[in-house]
CSV table of N, CA and C in Angstrom, one decimal:
chain,number,residue,atom,x,y,z
A,1,MET,N,-30.4,143.4,-74.7
A,1,MET,CA,-30.3,143.8,-76.1
A,1,MET,C,-31.2,145.0,-76.3
A,2,LYS,N,-30.7,146.0,-76.9
A,2,LYS,CA,-31.5,147.3,-77.1
A,2,LYS,C,-32.4,147.1,-78.3
A,3,CYS,N,-33.5,148.0,-78.4
A,3,CYS,CA,-34.5,147.9,-79.5
A,3,CYS,C,-33.9,147.9,-80.9
A,4,HIS,N,-32.9,148.9,-81.1
A,4,HIS,CA,-32.3,149.0,-82.4
A,4,HIS,C,-31.6,147.7,-82.8
A,5,ARG,N,-31.0,147.0,-81.9
A,5,ARG,CA,-30.3,145.8,-82.2
A,5,ARG,C,-31.3,144.7,-82.5
A,6,ILE,N,-32.4,144.6,-81.8
A,6,ILE,CA,-33.5,143.7,-82.1
A,6,ILE,C,-34.0,143.9,-83.5
A,7,GLU,N,-34.3,145.2,-83.8
A,7,GLU,CA,-34.8,145.5,-85.2
A,7,GLU,C,-33.8,145.1,-86.3
A,8,GLU,N,-32.5,145.4,-86.0
A,8,GLU,CA,-31.4,145.1,-87.0
A,8,GLU,C,-31.3,143.6,-87.2
A,9,LEU,N,-31.4,142.8,-86.1
A,9,LEU,CA,-31.3,141.4,-86.1
A,9,LEU,C,-32.5,140.8,-86.9
A,10,LEU,N,-33.7,141.3,-86.6
A,10,LEU,CA,-34.9,140.8,-87.3
A,10,LEU,C,-34.8,141.2,-88.8
A,11,GLU,N,-34.4,142.4,-89.1
A,11,GLU,CA,-34.2,142.8,-90.5
A,11,GLU,C,-33.3,141.9,-91.3
A,12,LEU,N,-32.2,141.5,-90.7
A,12,LEU,CA,-31.2,140.6,-91.3
A,12,LEU,C,-31.7,139.2,-91.3
A,13,LEU,N,-32.4,138.8,-90.3
A,13,LEU,CA,-32.8,137.4,-90.2
A,13,LEU,C,-33.9,137.0,-91.1
A,14,GLU,N,-34.9,137.9,-91.3
A,14,GLU,CA,-36.1,137.6,-92.1
A,14,GLU,C,-35.8,137.0,-93.5
A,15,PRO,N,-35.0,137.7,-94.4
A,15,PRO,CA,-34.8,137.2,-95.7
A,15,PRO,C,-34.0,135.9,-95.7
A,16,GLU,N,-33.1,135.8,-94.8
A,16,GLU,CA,-32.3,134.5,-94.8
A,16,GLU,C,-33.1,133.3,-94.3
A,17,TRP,N,-34.0,133.6,-93.3
A,17,TRP,CA,-34.8,132.5,-92.8
A,17,TRP,C,-35.8,132.1,-93.8
A,18,GLN,N,-36.3,133.0,-94.6
A,18,GLN,CA,-37.3,132.7,-95.7
A,18,GLN,C,-36.7,131.7,-96.7
A,19,LYS,N,-35.3,131.8,-96.9
A,19,LYS,CA,-34.7,130.9,-97.9
A,19,LYS,C,-34.6,129.5,-97.3
A,20,ASP,N,-34.7,129.3,-96.0
A,20,ASP,CA,-34.7,128.0,-95.3
A,20,ASP,C,-36.0,127.9,-94.5
A,21,SER,N,-37.1,128.2,-95.2
A,21,SER,CA,-38.4,128.3,-94.5
A,21,SER,C,-38.9,127.0,-93.9
A,22,GLU,N,-38.3,125.8,-94.3
A,22,GLU,CA,-38.7,124.6,-93.8
A,22,GLU,C,-38.2,124.4,-92.3
A,23,LEU,N,-37.2,125.2,-91.9
A,23,LEU,CA,-36.7,125.1,-90.6
A,23,LEU,C,-37.4,126.0,-89.6
A,24,ASN,N,-37.6,125.5,-88.4
A,24,ASN,CA,-38.2,126.4,-87.4
A,24,ASN,C,-37.1,127.4,-86.9
A,25,LEU,N,-37.5,128.4,-86.1
A,25,LEU,CA,-36.6,129.4,-85.8
A,25,LEU,C,-35.4,128.9,-85.0
A,26,LEU,N,-35.6,128.0,-84.0
A,26,LEU,CA,-34.5,127.5,-83.3
A,26,LEU,C,-33.5,126.7,-84.1
A,27,ALA,N,-34.1,125.9,-85.0
A,27,ALA,CA,-33.2,125.1,-85.9
A,27,ALA,C,-32.4,126.0,-86.8
A,28,PHE,N,-33.0,127.1,-87.3
A,28,PHE,CA,-32.3,128.1,-88.1
A,28,PHE,C,-31.2,128.8,-87.3
A,29,LEU,N,-31.5,129.1,-86.1
A,29,LEU,CA,-30.4,129.8,-85.2
A,29,LEU,C,-29.3,128.8,-85.0
A,30,VAL,N,-29.6,127.6,-84.8
A,30,VAL,CA,-28.5,126.6,-84.6
A,30,VAL,C,-27.7,126.5,-85.9
A,31,LYS,N,-28.3,126.5,-87.0
A,31,LYS,CA,-27.6,126.5,-88.3
A,31,LYS,C,-26.7,127.7,-88.4
A,32,LEU,N,-27.2,128.9,-88.1
A,32,LEU,CA,-26.4,130.1,-88.2
A,32,LEU,C,-25.2,130.0,-87.2
A,33,ALA,N,-25.4,129.5,-86.0
A,33,ALA,CA,-24.4,129.4,-85.0
A,33,ALA,C,-23.3,128.4,-85.5
A,34,ASN,N,-23.7,127.3,-86.1
A,34,ASN,CA,-22.7,126.4,-86.6
A,34,ASN,C,-21.9,127.0,-87.8
A,35,GLU,N,-22.6,127.7,-88.7
A,35,GLU,CA,-21.9,128.3,-89.8
A,35,GLU,C,-20.9,129.4,-89.3
A,36,ALA,N,-21.2,130.1,-88.2
A,36,ALA,CA,-20.3,131.1,-87.7
A,36,ALA,C,-19.2,130.5,-86.9
A,37,GLY,N,-19.2,129.2,-86.6
A,37,GLY,CA,-18.2,128.5,-85.9
A,37,GLY,C,-18.4,128.6,-84.4
A,38,TYR,N,-19.5,129.0,-84.0
A,38,TYR,CA,-19.8,129.1,-82.5
A,38,TYR,C,-20.0,127.7,-82.0
A,39,GLN,N,-19.3,127.4,-80.8
A,39,GLN,CA,-19.4,126.1,-80.2
A,39,GLN,C,-19.9,126.0,-78.8
A,40,GLY,N,-20.3,127.2,-78.3
A,40,GLY,CA,-20.8,127.2,-76.9
A,40,GLY,C,-22.3,126.8,-76.9
A,41,ASP,N,-22.9,127.0,-75.7
A,41,ASP,CA,-24.3,126.8,-75.5
A,41,ASP,C,-25.1,127.8,-76.3
A,42,LEU,N,-26.2,127.3,-76.9
A,42,LEU,CA,-27.1,128.2,-77.7
A,42,LEU,C,-27.6,129.4,-76.9
A,43,ALA,N,-27.8,129.1,-75.6
A,43,ALA,CA,-28.3,130.2,-74.7
A,43,ALA,C,-27.3,131.3,-74.5
A,44,ASP,N,-26.0,131.0,-74.8
A,44,ASP,CA,-25.0,132.1,-74.7
A,44,ASP,C,-24.6,132.7,-76.0
A,45,LEU,N,-25.3,132.4,-77.0
A,45,LEU,CA,-25.1,132.9,-78.4
A,45,LEU,C,-25.4,134.4,-78.4
A,46,SER,N,-24.5,135.3,-78.7
A,46,SER,CA,-24.7,136.7,-78.6
A,46,SER,C,-25.4,137.2,-79.9
A,47,ASP,N,-26.1,138.3,-79.7
A,47,ASP,CA,-26.7,139.0,-80.9
A,47,ASP,C,-25.6,139.5,-81.8
A,48,ASP,N,-24.4,139.9,-81.3
A,48,ASP,CA,-23.3,140.3,-82.2
A,48,ASP,C,-22.9,139.2,-83.1
A,49,ILE,N,-22.8,138.0,-82.7
A,49,ILE,CA,-22.4,136.9,-83.5
A,49,ILE,C,-23.4,136.7,-84.6
A,50,LEU,N,-24.7,136.7,-84.3
A,50,LEU,CA,-25.7,136.6,-85.3
A,50,LEU,C,-25.7,137.7,-86.3
A,51,ILE,N,-25.6,138.9,-85.8
A,51,ILE,CA,-25.7,140.1,-86.7
A,51,ILE,C,-24.5,140.1,-87.7
A,52,TYR,N,-23.3,139.9,-87.1
A,52,TYR,CA,-22.1,140.0,-88.0
A,52,TYR,C,-22.1,138.8,-89.0
A,53,HIS,N,-22.6,137.6,-88.5
A,53,HIS,CA,-22.6,136.5,-89.4
A,53,HIS,C,-23.7,136.7,-90.5
A,54,LEU,N,-24.8,137.2,-90.2
A,54,LEU,CA,-25.8,137.5,-91.2
A,54,LEU,C,-25.4,138.5,-92.2
A,55,LYS,N,-24.6,139.5,-91.7
A,55,LYS,CA,-24.1,140.6,-92.6
A,55,LYS,C,-23.1,140.0,-93.6
A,56,MET,N,-22.3,139.1,-93.1
A,56,MET,CA,-21.1,138.6,-93.8
A,56,MET,C,-21.4,137.2,-94.5
A,57,ARG,N,-22.6,136.7,-94.3
A,57,ARG,CA,-22.9,135.3,-94.6
A,57,ARG,C,-22.6,135.0,-96.1
A,58,HIS,N,-22.9,135.8,-97.0
A,58,HIS,CA,-22.7,135.6,-98.4
A,58,HIS,C,-21.6,136.3,-99.1
A,59,SER,N,-20.7,136.8,-98.2
A,59,SER,CA,-19.5,137.6,-98.7
A,59,SER,C,-18.3,136.7,-98.8
A,60,ALA,N,-17.3,137.1,-99.5
A,60,ALA,CA,-16.1,136.4,-99.7
A,60,ALA,C,-15.4,136.2,-98.3
A,61,LYS,N,-14.7,135.1,-98.2
A,61,LYS,CA,-14.0,134.8,-96.9
A,61,LYS,C,-13.0,135.9,-96.5
A,62,ASP,N,-12.4,136.5,-97.5
A,62,ASP,CA,-11.4,137.5,-97.2
A,62,ASP,C,-11.9,138.9,-97.1
A,63,GLU,N,-13.2,139.1,-97.2
A,63,GLU,CA,-13.8,140.5,-97.2
A,63,GLU,C,-13.8,140.9,-95.7
A,64,MET,N,-13.5,142.2,-95.6
A,64,MET,CA,-13.4,142.8,-94.2
A,64,MET,C,-14.7,143.0,-93.6
A,65,ILE,N,-14.8,142.9,-92.3
A,65,ILE,CA,-16.0,143.2,-91.5
A,65,ILE,C,-16.4,144.6,-91.7
A,66,PRO,N,-17.7,144.9,-92.0
A,66,PRO,CA,-18.1,146.3,-92.3
A,66,PRO,C,-17.7,147.3,-91.2
A,67,GLY,N,-17.8,147.0,-89.9
A,67,GLY,CA,-17.5,147.9,-88.8
A,67,GLY,C,-16.0,148.2,-88.8
A,68,LEU,N,-15.1,147.4,-89.3
A,68,LEU,CA,-13.7,147.6,-89.3
A,68,LEU,C,-13.3,148.3,-90.6
A,69,LYS,N,-14.0,148.0,-91.7
A,69,LYS,CA,-13.7,148.6,-93.0
A,69,LYS,C,-13.7,150.1,-93.0
A,70,LYS,N,-14.7,150.7,-92.3
A,70,LYS,CA,-14.9,152.1,-92.3
A,70,LYS,C,-13.7,152.9,-91.7
A,71,ASP,N,-13.0,152.2,-90.8
A,71,ASP,CA,-11.9,152.8,-90.1
A,71,ASP,C,-10.5,152.5,-90.7
A,72,GLN,N,-10.5,151.7,-91.7
A,72,GLN,CA,-9.2,151.2,-92.2
A,72,GLN,C,-8.5,152.4,-92.9
A,73,GLU,N,-7.2,152.4,-92.7
A,73,GLU,CA,-6.3,153.4,-93.4
A,73,GLU,C,-5.2,152.6,-94.2
A,74,ASP,N,-4.8,153.2,-95.3
A,74,ASP,CA,-3.8,152.6,-96.1
A,74,ASP,C,-2.4,152.6,-95.5
A,75,ASP,N,-2.1,153.7,-94.7
A,75,ASP,CA,-0.8,153.8,-94.2
A,75,ASP,C,-0.8,154.0,-92.7
A,76,PHE,N,0.2,153.6,-92.0
A,76,PHE,CA,0.3,153.7,-90.6
A,76,PHE,C,0.3,155.1,-90.0
A,77,LYS,N,1.0,156.0,-90.7
A,77,LYS,CA,1.1,157.4,-90.3
A,77,LYS,C,-0.2,158.0,-90.2
A,78,THR,N,-1.0,157.9,-91.3
A,78,THR,CA,-2.4,158.5,-91.3
A,78,THR,C,-3.2,157.9,-90.2
A,79,ALA,N,-3.1,156.6,-90.0
A,79,ALA,CA,-3.9,155.9,-88.9
A,79,ALA,C,-3.6,156.5,-87.5
A,80,ILE,N,-2.3,156.7,-87.3
A,80,ILE,CA,-1.9,157.2,-86.0
A,80,ILE,C,-2.4,158.7,-85.8
A,81,LEU,N,-2.2,159.5,-86.9
A,81,LEU,CA,-2.6,160.9,-86.8
A,81,LEU,C,-4.2,161.0,-86.6
A,82,LYS,N,-4.9,160.1,-87.2
A,82,LYS,CA,-6.4,160.2,-87.0
A,82,LYS,C,-6.7,159.7,-85.6
A,83,ALA,N,-6.1,158.6,-85.2
A,83,ALA,CA,-6.3,158.1,-83.8
A,83,ALA,C,-6.1,159.2,-82.7
A,84,ARG,N,-5.1,160.0,-83.0
A,84,ARG,CA,-4.7,161.0,-82.0
A,84,ARG,C,-5.5,162.3,-82.2
A,85,GLY,N,-6.4,162.3,-83.2
A,85,GLY,CA,-7.3,163.5,-83.5
A,85,GLY,C,-6.6,164.7,-84.1
A,86,ILE,N,-5.4,164.4,-84.7
A,86,ILE,CA,-4.6,165.5,-85.3
A,86,ILE,C,-5.2,165.8,-86.7
A,87,ILE,N,-5.7,164.8,-87.4
A,87,ILE,CA,-6.3,165.0,-88.7
A,87,ILE,C,-7.7,164.3,-88.7
A,88,GLN,N,-8.6,164.7,-89.5
A,88,GLN,CA,-9.9,164.1,-89.6
A,88,GLN,C,-9.9,163.0,-90.6
């Protein structure tokens, strides 16, 4: 994990963990993993899962993931032209 990802994870984690301050860090990570629907070993839990879950934790179920939202186009033709670099 790179430094900026560690910083981003800690920045997102701190306010949420303070709301559940009775839990230790590992118990809180298990809670986040369960909320995100992760079913693997905790040792294999990726930073991406934690970051995206923390970003989307209190948003509506149908809200788009921030990383995808910025690239969304309303029509197919514009999306293709942008993908091919024809328009900006």
